[in-house]
């Protein structure tokens, strides 16, 4: 039985990214908009939310509202979003929003501001809940409903997808749904790559959990804005140096309205944006822009050209006459 995971990737010779204007690194800022889509009995969920808040180590409250948790999420929508919107628009930073469909529906003013700023609004699923225990049929239905609601709320079908709290089936189910320029439910590379499923080639743009403000809300995470800035700076410097040596990569930065949107943290983000913008040959882009570039510059190869993905009969037919010490 073939091992289904790809542990090789691009290996020692990744492709030349060919970013616009010979950029040494492509930098991408993601703003996760989840407030109003989290676990809450008001939303028909069985328990309150317990993930990514100031209450580190929180547990779900079955059948009860968690007032403190709800108000922390409300802060992200009511205050944090607008603080980040001012910062990012004043500094002319292109942004991709991972928007939970039910959260977007409950925030029409924020959606209008995203669109006026020219931000990409990708889908972050129907609800900000765990998908690991969903049946394939239930998750497929949730993906379809997320697309429908997202299109209704924003006026456009999402071109990008990131569930986040995903299942082992998520990437394949989104590939089956079709119509997406990219899926980001992987963390496996510093460059985009193609994923084949069911005869379809789906572009994957990997995301990040390390250069991510979520670590303000986890054990062994960031305690202060200075730590966040230092980590982002070191990440950028390493990738910028690799790009200067002819191997440009991509850097994703993950942000949340209720986390980095706090006054004691947002200045670290402002300093990092200034640092990035002080460098030449840097491409700050939306994820959909990266997807368009990659699809044009590095289109998918036919599946038949990849021996590891061929059916046994086809593999034997094509390579069966190759053996040790053969002229080939």
PDB file of C-alpha atoms in Angstrom:
ATOM      1  CA  UNK A   1       0.000   0.000   0.000  1.00  0.00           C
ATOM      2  CA  UNK A   2       1.368   3.396  -0.997  1.00  0.00           C
ATOM      3  CA  UNK A   3       2.038   5.948   1.747  1.00  0.00           C
ATOM      4  CA  UNK A   4      -0.423   8.770   1.167  1.00  0.00           C
ATOM      5  CA  UNK A   5       1.678  11.625   2.604  1.00  0.00           C
ATOM      6  CA  UNK A   6       4.211  13.567   0.526  1.00  0.00           C
ATOM      7  CA  UNK A   7       7.388  13.952   2.575  1.00  0.00           C
ATOM      8  CA  UNK A   8       9.516  15.141  -0.354  1.00  0.00           C
ATOM      9  CA  UNK A   9       7.772  18.167  -1.808  1.00  0.00           C
ATOM     10  CA  UNK A  10      10.107  20.250  -3.916  1.00  0.00           C
ATOM     11  CA  UNK A  11      13.217  18.736  -2.313  1.00  0.00           C
ATOM     12  CA  UNK A  12      16.556  20.490  -2.691  1.00  0.00           C
ATOM     13  CA  UNK A  13      15.548  22.355  -5.826  1.00  0.00           C
ATOM     14  CA  UNK A  14      12.309  24.298  -5.332  1.00  0.00           C
ATOM     15  CA  UNK A  15      11.006  26.067  -8.434  1.00  0.00           C
ATOM     16  CA  UNK A  16      11.890  29.674  -9.081  1.00  0.00           C
ATOM     17  CA  UNK A  17       8.844  31.542  -7.806  1.00  0.00           C
ATOM     18  CA  UNK A  18       9.329  34.357 -10.306  1.00  0.00           C
ATOM     19  CA  UNK A  19       7.511  36.873  -8.114  1.00  0.00           C
ATOM     20  CA  UNK A  20       6.689  40.186  -9.828  1.00  0.00           C
ATOM     21  CA  UNK A  21       9.518  42.752 -10.105  1.00  0.00           C
ATOM     22  CA  UNK A  22      12.049  40.109  -9.023  1.00  0.00           C
ATOM     23  CA  UNK A  23      10.775  40.217  -5.446  1.00  0.00           C
ATOM     24  CA  UNK A  24      12.839  38.228  -2.982  1.00  0.00           C
ATOM     25  CA  UNK A  25       9.832  37.311  -0.859  1.00  0.00           C
ATOM     26  CA  UNK A  26       6.051  37.465  -1.192  1.00  0.00           C
ATOM     27  CA  UNK A  27       4.481  38.701   2.055  1.00  0.00           C
ATOM     28  CA  UNK A  28       0.834  38.028   2.764  1.00  0.00           C
ATOM     29  CA  UNK A  29      -1.306  39.359   5.623  1.00  0.00           C
ATOM     30  CA  UNK A  30      -4.385  37.326   6.586  1.00  0.00           C
ATOM     31  CA  UNK A  31      -7.091  38.775   8.817  1.00  0.00           C
ATOM     32  CA  UNK A  32      -9.269  36.014  10.259  1.00  0.00           C
ATOM     33  CA  UNK A  33     -12.845  37.227  10.770  1.00  0.00           C
ATOM     34  CA  UNK A  34     -14.512  34.688  13.083  1.00  0.00           C
ATOM     35  CA  UNK A  35     -16.448  36.848  15.524  1.00  0.00           C
ATOM     36  CA  UNK A  36     -20.108  35.846  15.428  1.00  0.00           C
ATOM     37  CA  UNK A  37     -19.367  32.448  13.906  1.00  0.00           C
ATOM     38  CA  UNK A  38     -17.842  30.787  16.975  1.00  0.00           C
ATOM     39  CA  UNK A  39     -19.400  28.082  19.137  1.00  0.00           C
ATOM     40  CA  UNK A  40     -22.350  29.543  21.029  1.00  0.00           C
ATOM     41  CA  UNK A  41     -25.666  28.088  22.133  1.00  0.00           C
ATOM     42  CA  UNK A  42     -27.292  31.105  20.464  1.00  0.00           C
ATOM     43  CA  UNK A  43     -25.975  29.690  17.180  1.00  0.00           C
ATOM     44  CA  UNK A  44     -27.461  26.259  17.823  1.00  0.00           C
ATOM     45  CA  UNK A  45     -24.196  24.799  19.145  1.00  0.00           C
ATOM     46  CA  UNK A  46     -24.032  22.375  22.035  1.00  0.00           C
ATOM     47  CA  UNK A  47     -21.578  24.421  24.088  1.00  0.00           C
ATOM     48  CA  UNK A  48     -19.720  27.709  24.361  1.00  0.00           C
ATOM     49  CA  UNK A  49     -16.445  28.542  22.575  1.00  0.00           C
ATOM     50  CA  UNK A  50     -13.098  27.655  24.167  1.00  0.00           C
ATOM     51  CA  UNK A  51     -10.535  28.476  21.468  1.00  0.00           C
ATOM     52  CA  UNK A  52      -8.259  31.477  20.830  1.00  0.00           C
ATOM     53  CA  UNK A  53      -9.210  34.027  23.435  1.00  0.00           C
ATOM     54  CA  UNK A  54      -7.650  35.804  26.408  1.00  0.00           C
ATOM     55  CA  UNK A  55      -8.907  32.918  28.581  1.00  0.00           C
ATOM     56  CA  UNK A  56      -6.008  30.536  27.969  1.00  0.00           C
ATOM     57  CA  UNK A  57      -6.998  26.961  28.715  1.00  0.00           C
ATOM     58  CA  UNK A  58     -10.721  27.698  28.653  1.00  0.00           C
ATOM     59  CA  UNK A  59     -13.134  24.760  28.512  1.00  0.00           C
ATOM     60  CA  UNK A  60     -16.466  24.579  26.742  1.00  0.00           C
ATOM     61  CA  UNK A  61     -19.582  25.031  28.843  1.00  0.00           C
ATOM     62  CA  UNK A  62     -22.135  22.476  27.585  1.00  0.00           C
ATOM     63  CA  UNK A  63     -25.580  23.986  27.164  1.00  0.00           C
ATOM     64  CA  UNK A  64     -24.563  27.370  28.592  1.00  0.00           C
ATOM     65  CA  UNK A  65     -23.562  30.774  27.328  1.00  0.00           C
ATOM     66  CA  UNK A  66     -20.087  31.895  28.394  1.00  0.00           C
ATOM     67  CA  UNK A  67     -20.543  35.630  28.841  1.00  0.00           C
ATOM     68  CA  UNK A  68     -16.834  36.428  29.159  1.00  0.00           C
ATOM     69  CA  UNK A  69     -15.955  34.407  26.073  1.00  0.00           C
ATOM     70  CA  UNK A  70     -18.742  35.974  24.052  1.00  0.00           C
ATOM     71  CA  UNK A  71     -17.658  39.496  24.999  1.00  0.00           C
ATOM     72  CA  UNK A  72     -14.037  38.782  24.069  1.00  0.00           C
ATOM     73  CA  UNK A  73     -15.176  37.736  20.602  1.00  0.00           C
ATOM     74  CA  UNK A  74     -17.448  40.790  20.435  1.00  0.00           C
ATOM     75  CA  UNK A  75     -14.411  42.989  21.099  1.00  0.00           C
ATOM     76  CA  UNK A  76     -12.861  41.690  17.896  1.00  0.00           C
ATOM     77  CA  UNK A  77     -15.846  42.809  15.830  1.00  0.00           C
ATOM     78  CA  UNK A  78     -16.656  46.027  17.687  1.00  0.00           C
ATOM     79  CA  UNK A  79     -13.171  47.464  18.302  1.00  0.00           C
ATOM     80  CA  UNK A  80     -10.325  45.253  17.097  1.00  0.00           C
ATOM     81  CA  UNK A  81     -11.485  45.094  13.488  1.00  0.00           C
ATOM     82  CA  UNK A  82     -11.715  48.852  13.121  1.00  0.00           C
ATOM     83  CA  UNK A  83      -8.308  49.429  14.719  1.00  0.00           C
ATOM     84  CA  UNK A  84      -6.748  46.981  12.261  1.00  0.00           C
ATOM     85  CA  UNK A  85      -8.733  48.398   9.356  1.00  0.00           C
ATOM     86  CA  UNK A  86      -7.366  51.881  10.074  1.00  0.00           C
ATOM     87  CA  UNK A  87      -3.794  50.613  10.374  1.00  0.00           C
ATOM     88  CA  UNK A  88      -3.825  48.438   7.265  1.00  0.00           C
ATOM     89  CA  UNK A  89      -5.576  50.966   5.032  1.00  0.00           C
ATOM     90  CA  UNK A  90      -3.387  53.862   6.204  1.00  0.00           C
ATOM     91  CA  UNK A  91      -0.294  51.832   5.332  1.00  0.00           C
ATOM     92  CA  UNK A  92      -1.812  50.612   2.029  1.00  0.00           C
ATOM     93  CA  UNK A  93      -1.367  46.947   2.903  1.00  0.00           C
ATOM     94  CA  UNK A  94      -3.211  44.441   0.674  1.00  0.00           C
ATOM     95  CA  UNK A  95      -5.150  41.985   2.833  1.00  0.00           C
ATOM     96  CA  UNK A  96      -6.873  38.639   2.515  1.00  0.00           C
ATOM     97  CA  UNK A  97      -9.717  38.090   4.953  1.00  0.00           C
ATOM     98  CA  UNK A  98     -10.580  34.569   6.020  1.00  0.00           C
ATOM     99  CA  UNK A  99     -14.263  35.202   6.606  1.00  0.00           C
ATOM    100  CA  UNK A 100     -16.509  32.740   8.437  1.00  0.00           C
ATOM    101  CA  UNK A 101     -19.769  32.949   6.504  1.00  0.00           C
ATOM    102  CA  UNK A 102     -22.061  33.238   9.537  1.00  0.00           C
ATOM    103  CA  UNK A 103     -19.740  35.841  11.080  1.00  0.00           C
ATOM    104  CA  UNK A 104     -19.767  37.916   7.893  1.00  0.00           C
ATOM    105  CA  UNK A 105     -23.556  37.758   7.813  1.00  0.00           C
ATOM    106  CA  UNK A 106     -23.692  39.308  11.296  1.00  0.00           C
ATOM    107  CA  UNK A 107     -21.244  42.121  10.403  1.00  0.00           C
ATOM    108  CA  UNK A 108     -22.500  44.057   7.354  1.00  0.00           C
ATOM    109  CA  UNK A 109     -20.581  47.244   8.216  1.00  0.00           C
ATOM    110  CA  UNK A 110     -17.297  45.366   8.489  1.00  0.00           C
ATOM    111  CA  UNK A 111     -17.919  43.542   5.198  1.00  0.00           C
ATOM    112  CA  UNK A 112     -18.594  46.847   3.458  1.00  0.00           C
ATOM    113  CA  UNK A 113     -15.337  48.252   4.844  1.00  0.00           C
ATOM    114  CA  UNK A 114     -13.390  45.204   3.641  1.00  0.00           C
ATOM    115  CA  UNK A 115     -14.790  45.578   0.151  1.00  0.00           C
ATOM    116  CA  UNK A 116     -14.226  49.337   0.002  1.00  0.00           C
ATOM    117  CA  UNK A 117     -10.576  48.726   0.918  1.00  0.00           C
ATOM    118  CA  UNK A 118     -10.194  46.205  -1.910  1.00  0.00           C
ATOM    119  CA  UNK A 119      -9.477  43.316   0.439  1.00  0.00           C
ATOM    120  CA  UNK A 120      -9.981  39.768  -0.756  1.00  0.00           C
ATOM    121  CA  UNK A 121     -12.629  37.937   1.268  1.00  0.00           C
ATOM    122  CA  UNK A 122     -11.883  34.218   1.174  1.00  0.00           C
ATOM    123  CA  UNK A 123     -14.074  31.603   2.833  1.00  0.00           C
ATOM    124  CA  UNK A 124     -13.254  30.472   6.356  1.00  0.00           C
ATOM    125  CA  UNK A 125     -16.076  27.939   6.373  1.00  0.00           C
ATOM    126  CA  UNK A 126     -19.664  28.152   7.501  1.00  0.00           C
ATOM    127  CA  UNK A 127     -19.000  28.297  11.253  1.00  0.00           C
ATOM    128  CA  UNK A 128     -15.862  28.603  13.387  1.00  0.00           C
ATOM    129  CA  UNK A 129     -16.186  25.105  14.856  1.00  0.00           C
ATOM    130  CA  UNK A 130     -14.305  21.806  14.790  1.00  0.00           C
ATOM    131  CA  UNK A 131     -14.761  19.644  11.690  1.00  0.00           C
ATOM    132  CA  UNK A 132     -12.655  16.623  12.704  1.00  0.00           C
ATOM    133  CA  UNK A 133     -15.629  14.542  13.849  1.00  0.00           C
ATOM    134  CA  UNK A 134     -17.994  15.503  11.025  1.00  0.00           C
ATOM    135  CA  UNK A 135     -19.079  12.844   8.584  1.00  0.00           C
ATOM    136  CA  UNK A 136     -18.006  13.372   5.011  1.00  0.00           C
ATOM    137  CA  UNK A 137     -21.619  14.105   4.083  1.00  0.00           C
ATOM    138  CA  UNK A 138     -22.046  16.702   6.841  1.00  0.00           C
ATOM    139  CA  UNK A 139     -18.812  18.487   5.995  1.00  0.00           C
ATOM    140  CA  UNK A 140     -19.642  18.481   2.291  1.00  0.00           C
ATOM    141  CA  UNK A 141     -23.004  20.072   3.095  1.00  0.00           C
ATOM    142  CA  UNK A 142     -21.341  22.664   5.350  1.00  0.00           C
ATOM    143  CA  UNK A 143     -18.925  23.621   2.545  1.00  0.00           C
ATOM    144  CA  UNK A 144     -21.789  24.056   0.098  1.00  0.00           C
ATOM    145  CA  UNK A 145     -23.766  26.186   2.569  1.00  0.00           C
ATOM    146  CA  UNK A 146     -20.677  28.297   3.322  1.00  0.00           C
ATOM    147  CA  UNK A 147     -20.259  29.048  -0.376  1.00  0.00           C
ATOM    148  CA  UNK A 148     -23.949  29.910  -0.724  1.00  0.00           C
ATOM    149  CA  UNK A 149     -24.049  32.205   2.311  1.00  0.00           C
ATOM    150  CA  UNK A 150     -20.694  33.838   1.517  1.00  0.00           C
ATOM    151  CA  UNK A 151     -21.923  34.661  -2.003  1.00  0.00           C
ATOM    152  CA  UNK A 152     -25.181  36.058  -0.640  1.00  0.00           C
ATOM    153  CA  UNK A 153     -23.437  38.264   1.941  1.00  0.00           C
ATOM    154  CA  UNK A 154     -20.535  39.555  -0.161  1.00  0.00           C
ATOM    155  CA  UNK A 155     -22.069  39.439  -3.635  1.00  0.00           C
ATOM    156  CA  UNK A 156     -19.229  37.235  -4.887  1.00  0.00           C
ATOM    157  CA  UNK A 157     -18.372  33.554  -4.691  1.00  0.00           C
ATOM    158  CA  UNK A 158     -15.199  33.032  -2.626  1.00  0.00           C
ATOM    159  CA  UNK A 159     -12.084  32.273  -4.642  1.00  0.00           C
ATOM    160  CA  UNK A 160     -10.037  31.032  -1.696  1.00  0.00           C
ATOM    161  CA  UNK A 161     -10.754  28.591   1.124  1.00  0.00           C
ATOM    162  CA  UNK A 162      -9.395  27.946   4.622  1.00  0.00           C
ATOM    163  CA  UNK A 163     -11.371  25.986   7.208  1.00  0.00           C
ATOM    164  CA  UNK A 164      -8.721  26.060   9.930  1.00  0.00           C
ATOM    165  CA  UNK A 165     -10.342  23.643  12.363  1.00  0.00           C
ATOM    166  CA  UNK A 166     -10.455  21.130   9.546  1.00  0.00           C
ATOM    167  CA  UNK A 167     -10.761  17.368   9.125  1.00  0.00           C
ATOM    168  CA  UNK A 168      -8.611  14.924   7.186  1.00  0.00           C
ATOM    169  CA  UNK A 169     -11.199  15.191   4.385  1.00  0.00           C
ATOM    170  CA  UNK A 170     -11.374  18.985   4.074  1.00  0.00           C
ATOM    171  CA  UNK A 171      -8.870  19.621   1.280  1.00  0.00           C
ATOM    172  CA  UNK A 172     -10.280  16.847  -0.893  1.00  0.00           C
ATOM    173  CA  UNK A 173     -13.880  17.952  -0.291  1.00  0.00           C
ATOM    174  CA  UNK A 174     -13.090  21.544  -1.247  1.00  0.00           C
ATOM    175  CA  UNK A 175     -11.261  20.261  -4.321  1.00  0.00           C
ATOM    176  CA  UNK A 176     -14.378  18.278  -5.226  1.00  0.00           C
ATOM    177  CA  UNK A 177     -16.557  21.360  -4.743  1.00  0.00           C
ATOM    178  CA  UNK A 178     -14.442  23.110  -7.385  1.00  0.00           C
ATOM    179  CA  UNK A 179     -14.251  26.755  -8.331  1.00  0.00           C
ATOM    180  CA  UNK A 180     -11.481  27.740  -5.920  1.00  0.00           C
ATOM    181  CA  UNK A 181      -8.268  29.421  -7.014  1.00  0.00           C
ATOM    182  CA  UNK A 182      -6.585  28.057  -3.911  1.00  0.00           C
ATOM    183  CA  UNK A 183      -7.050  26.131  -0.665  1.00  0.00           C
ATOM    184  CA  UNK A 184      -4.927  26.951   2.407  1.00  0.00           C
ATOM    185  CA  UNK A 185      -5.649  24.104   4.832  1.00  0.00           C
ATOM    186  CA  UNK A 186      -2.025  22.970   4.918  1.00  0.00           C
ATOM    187  CA  UNK A 187       1.161  24.210   6.595  1.00  0.00           C
ATOM    188  CA  UNK A 188       3.576  22.029   4.657  1.00  0.00           C
ATOM    189  CA  UNK A 189       5.675  24.400   2.561  1.00  0.00           C
ATOM    190  CA  UNK A 190       6.936  27.933   1.952  1.00  0.00           C
ATOM    191  CA  UNK A 191       5.681  27.842  -1.642  1.00  0.00           C
ATOM    192  CA  UNK A 192       2.372  27.014  -3.319  1.00  0.00           C
ATOM    193  CA  UNK A 193       1.972  23.561  -4.839  1.00  0.00           C
ATOM    194  CA  UNK A 194      -0.603  21.486  -6.707  1.00  0.00           C
ATOM    195  CA  UNK A 195      -2.753  18.796  -5.086  1.00  0.00           C
ATOM    196  CA  UNK A 196      -4.471  16.139  -7.204  1.00  0.00           C
ATOM    197  CA  UNK A 197      -7.740  14.556  -6.162  1.00  0.00           C
ATOM    198  CA  UNK A 198     -10.417  12.883  -8.200  1.00  0.00           C
ATOM    199  CA  UNK A 199      -8.830  13.910 -11.474  1.00  0.00           C
ATOM    200  CA  UNK A 200      -8.707  17.584 -10.462  1.00  0.00           C
ATOM    201  CA  UNK A 201      -5.644  19.693  -9.794  1.00  0.00           C
ATOM    202  CA  UNK A 202      -6.136  22.093  -6.877  1.00  0.00           C
ATOM    203  CA  UNK A 203      -3.648  24.824  -6.026  1.00  0.00           C
ATOM    204  CA  UNK A 204      -2.570  24.816  -2.385  1.00  0.00           C
ATOM    205  CA  UNK A 205      -1.215  27.985  -0.796  1.00  0.00           C
ATOM    206  CA  UNK A 206       0.106  26.892   2.609  1.00  0.00           C
ATOM    207  CA  UNK A 207      -0.785  28.963   5.669  1.00  0.00           C
ATOM    208  CA  UNK A 208       1.007  29.450   9.004  1.00  0.00           C
ATOM    209  CA  UNK A 209       0.469  28.757  12.682  1.00  0.00           C
ATOM    210  CA  UNK A 210       3.841  30.110  13.822  1.00  0.00           C
ATOM    211  CA  UNK A 211       3.900  33.644  12.356  1.00  0.00           C
ATOM    212  CA  UNK A 212       0.440  33.998  13.799  1.00  0.00           C
ATOM    213  CA  UNK A 213      -1.006  36.101  16.600  1.00  0.00           C
ATOM    214  CA  UNK A 214      -2.879  33.007  17.828  1.00  0.00           C
ATOM    215  CA  UNK A 215       0.211  32.357  19.924  1.00  0.00           C
ATOM    216  CA  UNK A 216      -0.850  35.218  22.179  1.00  0.00           C
ATOM    217  CA  UNK A 217      -3.640  32.855  23.261  1.00  0.00           C
ATOM    218  CA  UNK A 218      -1.731  29.585  23.665  1.00  0.00           C
ATOM    219  CA  UNK A 219       0.787  28.192  26.171  1.00  0.00           C
ATOM    220  CA  UNK A 220       4.410  28.778  25.130  1.00  0.00           C
ATOM    221  CA  UNK A 221       3.249  31.646  22.992  1.00  0.00           C
ATOM    222  CA  UNK A 222       3.905  35.371  22.701  1.00  0.00           C
ATOM    223  CA  UNK A 223       3.699  37.326  25.953  1.00  0.00           C
ATOM    224  CA  UNK A 224       4.213  40.757  24.433  1.00  0.00           C
ATOM    225  CA  UNK A 225       4.132  42.630  21.167  1.00  0.00           C
ATOM    226  CA  UNK A 226       7.929  42.725  21.151  1.00  0.00           C
ATOM    227  CA  UNK A 227       8.078  38.941  20.994  1.00  0.00           C
ATOM    228  CA  UNK A 228       5.617  38.903  18.105  1.00  0.00           C
ATOM    229  CA  UNK A 229       7.575  41.561  16.216  1.00  0.00           C
ATOM    230  CA  UNK A 230      10.893  39.796  16.840  1.00  0.00           C
ATOM    231  CA  UNK A 231       9.562  36.482  15.535  1.00  0.00           C
ATOM    232  CA  UNK A 232       8.039  38.077  12.421  1.00  0.00           C
ATOM    233  CA  UNK A 233      11.245  40.040  11.760  1.00  0.00           C
ATOM    234  CA  UNK A 234      13.440  36.954  12.051  1.00  0.00           C
ATOM    235  CA  UNK A 235      11.108  35.013   9.749  1.00  0.00           C
ATOM    236  CA  UNK A 236      11.140  37.799   7.186  1.00  0.00           C
ATOM    237  CA  UNK A 237      14.923  38.225   7.382  1.00  0.00           C
ATOM    238  CA  UNK A 238      15.523  34.517   6.807  1.00  0.00           C
ATOM    239  CA  UNK A 239      13.218  34.380   3.795  1.00  0.00           C
ATOM    240  CA  UNK A 240      14.540  37.650   2.390  1.00  0.00           C
ATOM    241  CA  UNK A 241      18.099  36.281   2.574  1.00  0.00           C
ATOM    242  CA  UNK A 242      17.044  33.088   0.793  1.00  0.00           C
ATOM    243  CA  UNK A 243      15.392  35.174  -1.889  1.00  0.00           C
ATOM    244  CA  UNK A 244      18.575  37.194  -2.347  1.00  0.00           C
ATOM    245  CA  UNK A 245      20.369  33.899  -3.043  1.00  0.00           C
ATOM    246  CA  UNK A 246      17.934  32.992  -5.798  1.00  0.00           C
ATOM    247  CA  UNK A 247      15.302  31.000  -3.893  1.00  0.00           C
ATOM    248  CA  UNK A 248      12.323  33.322  -3.232  1.00  0.00           C
ATOM    249  CA  UNK A 249       9.621  32.039  -0.913  1.00  0.00           C
ATOM    250  CA  UNK A 250       6.349  33.192   0.606  1.00  0.00           C
ATOM    251  CA  UNK A 251       5.653  34.481   4.128  1.00  0.00           C
ATOM    252  CA  UNK A 252       2.154  34.373   5.598  1.00  0.00           C
ATOM    253  CA  UNK A 253       1.170  36.354   8.704  1.00  0.00           C
ATOM    254  CA  UNK A 254      -1.991  35.278  10.528  1.00  0.00           C
ATOM    255  CA  UNK A 255      -4.015  37.908  12.417  1.00  0.00           C
ATOM    256  CA  UNK A 256      -7.212  37.910  14.485  1.00  0.00           C
ATOM    257  CA  UNK A 257      -9.324  40.956  15.310  1.00  0.00           C
ATOM    258  CA  UNK A 258      -9.758  40.014  18.986  1.00  0.00           C
ATOM    259  CA  UNK A 259      -6.032  39.267  19.480  1.00  0.00           C
ATOM    260  CA  UNK A 260      -3.710  41.600  17.562  1.00  0.00           C
ATOM    261  CA  UNK A 261      -6.509  44.188  17.592  1.00  0.00           C
ATOM    262  CA  UNK A 262      -5.790  44.954  21.244  1.00  0.00           C
ATOM    263  CA  UNK A 263      -3.953  48.246  21.922  1.00  0.00           C
ATOM    264  CA  UNK A 264      -1.069  46.491  23.655  1.00  0.00           C
ATOM    265  CA  UNK A 265      -0.313  44.390  20.581  1.00  0.00           C
ATOM    266  CA  UNK A 266      -1.231  46.350  17.491  1.00  0.00           C
ATOM    267  CA  UNK A 267       1.877  48.556  17.553  1.00  0.00           C
ATOM    268  CA  UNK A 268       4.045  45.478  17.059  1.00  0.00           C
ATOM    269  CA  UNK A 269       2.174  44.817  13.821  1.00  0.00           C
ATOM    270  CA  UNK A 270       2.623  48.451  12.790  1.00  0.00           C
ATOM    271  CA  UNK A 271       6.379  48.214  13.378  1.00  0.00           C
ATOM    272  CA  UNK A 272       6.612  45.029  11.349  1.00  0.00           C
ATOM    273  CA  UNK A 273       4.715  46.543   8.407  1.00  0.00           C
ATOM    274  CA  UNK A 274       7.091  49.523   8.466  1.00  0.00           C
ATOM    275  CA  UNK A 275      10.050  47.136   8.550  1.00  0.00           C
ATOM    276  CA  UNK A 276       8.804  45.150   5.566  1.00  0.00           C
ATOM    277  CA  UNK A 277       7.998  48.284   3.589  1.00  0.00           C
ATOM    278  CA  UNK A 278      11.503  49.643   4.224  1.00  0.00           C
ATOM    279  CA  UNK A 279      12.945  46.839   2.046  1.00  0.00           C
ATOM    280  CA  UNK A 280      13.140  46.784  -1.724  1.00  0.00           C
ATOM    281  CA  UNK A 281      12.099  43.805  -3.823  1.00  0.00           C
ATOM    282  CA  UNK A 282       9.240  42.729  -1.555  1.00  0.00           C
ATOM    283  CA  UNK A 283       5.839  41.797  -2.972  1.00  0.00           C
ATOM    284  CA  UNK A 284       3.004  42.361  -0.489  1.00  0.00           C
ATOM    285  CA  UNK A 285       0.036  40.612  -2.038  1.00  0.00           C
ATOM    286  CA  UNK A 286      -3.365  39.110  -1.404  1.00  0.00           C
ATOM    287  CA  UNK A 287      -3.495  35.340  -1.503  1.00  0.00           C
ATOM    288  CA  UNK A 288      -5.633  35.381  -4.630  1.00  0.00           C
ATOM    289  CA  UNK A 289      -2.899  37.448  -6.337  1.00  0.00           C
ATOM    290  CA  UNK A 290      -0.342  34.803  -5.413  1.00  0.00           C
ATOM    291  CA  UNK A 291      -2.685  32.105  -6.723  1.00  0.00           C
ATOM    292  CA  UNK A 292      -3.105  33.865 -10.069  1.00  0.00           C
ATOM    293  CA  UNK A 293       0.651  34.312 -10.402  1.00  0.00           C
ATOM    294  CA  UNK A 294       1.438  30.698  -9.534  1.00  0.00           C
ATOM    295  CA  UNK A 295      -1.186  29.237 -11.859  1.00  0.00           C
ATOM    296  CA  UNK A 296       0.232  31.295 -14.708  1.00  0.00           C
ATOM    297  CA  UNK A 297       3.921  30.777 -13.934  1.00  0.00           C
ATOM    298  CA  UNK A 298       3.761  27.183 -12.681  1.00  0.00           C
ATOM    299  CA  UNK A 299       0.665  25.522 -14.150  1.00  0.00           C
ATOM    300  CA  UNK A 300      -0.144  22.000 -12.976  1.00  0.00           C
ATOM    301  CA  UNK A 301       1.519  19.065 -14.652  1.00  0.00           C
ATOM    302  CA  UNK A 302      -0.598  16.176 -15.939  1.00  0.00           C
ATOM    303  CA  UNK A 303      -0.994  13.569 -13.225  1.00  0.00           C
ATOM    304  CA  UNK A 304       0.468  10.908 -15.527  1.00  0.00           C
ATOM    305  CA  UNK A 305       3.846  12.657 -15.362  1.00  0.00           C
ATOM    306  CA  UNK A 306       4.109  11.961 -11.625  1.00  0.00           C
ATOM    307  CA  UNK A 307       5.101   8.286 -11.072  1.00  0.00           C
ATOM    308  CA  UNK A 308       4.168   8.405  -7.382  1.00  0.00           C
ATOM    309  CA  UNK A 309       0.585   9.265  -8.306  1.00  0.00           C
ATOM    310  CA  UNK A 310       0.122   6.737 -11.104  1.00  0.00           C
ATOM    311  CA  UNK A 311      -2.060   3.656 -10.818  1.00  0.00           C
ATOM    312  CA  UNK A 312      -0.073   0.415 -10.532  1.00  0.00           C
ATOM    313  CA  UNK A 313      -1.034  -0.843 -14.003  1.00  0.00           C
ATOM    314  CA  UNK A 314      -0.054   2.440 -15.656  1.00  0.00           C
ATOM    315  CA  UNK A 315       3.200   2.601 -13.686  1.00  0.00           C
ATOM    316  CA  UNK A 316       4.227  -0.934 -14.691  1.00  0.00           C
ATOM    317  CA  UNK A 317       3.358  -0.290 -18.334  1.00  0.00           C
ATOM    318  CA  UNK A 318       5.442   2.854 -18.456  1.00  0.00           C
ATOM    319  CA  UNK A 319       8.399   1.921 -16.253  1.00  0.00           C
ATOM    320  CA  UNK A 320       8.333  -1.894 -16.117  1.00  0.00           C
ATOM    321  CA  UNK A 321      11.208  -2.307 -18.581  1.00  0.00           C
ATOM    322  CA  UNK A 322      13.529  -0.132 -16.508  1.00  0.00           C
ATOM    323  CA  UNK A 323      15.809  -2.128 -14.233  1.00  0.00           C
ATOM    324  CA  UNK A 324      19.173  -1.801 -12.537  1.00  0.00           C
ATOM    325  CA  UNK A 325      22.035  -1.264 -15.010  1.00  0.00           C
ATOM    326  CA  UNK A 326      19.600  -0.854 -17.910  1.00  0.00           C
ATOM    327  CA  UNK A 327      20.733   1.550 -20.689  1.00  0.00           C
ATOM    328  CA  UNK A 328      17.961   3.949 -19.657  1.00  0.00           C
TER     329      UNK A 328
END
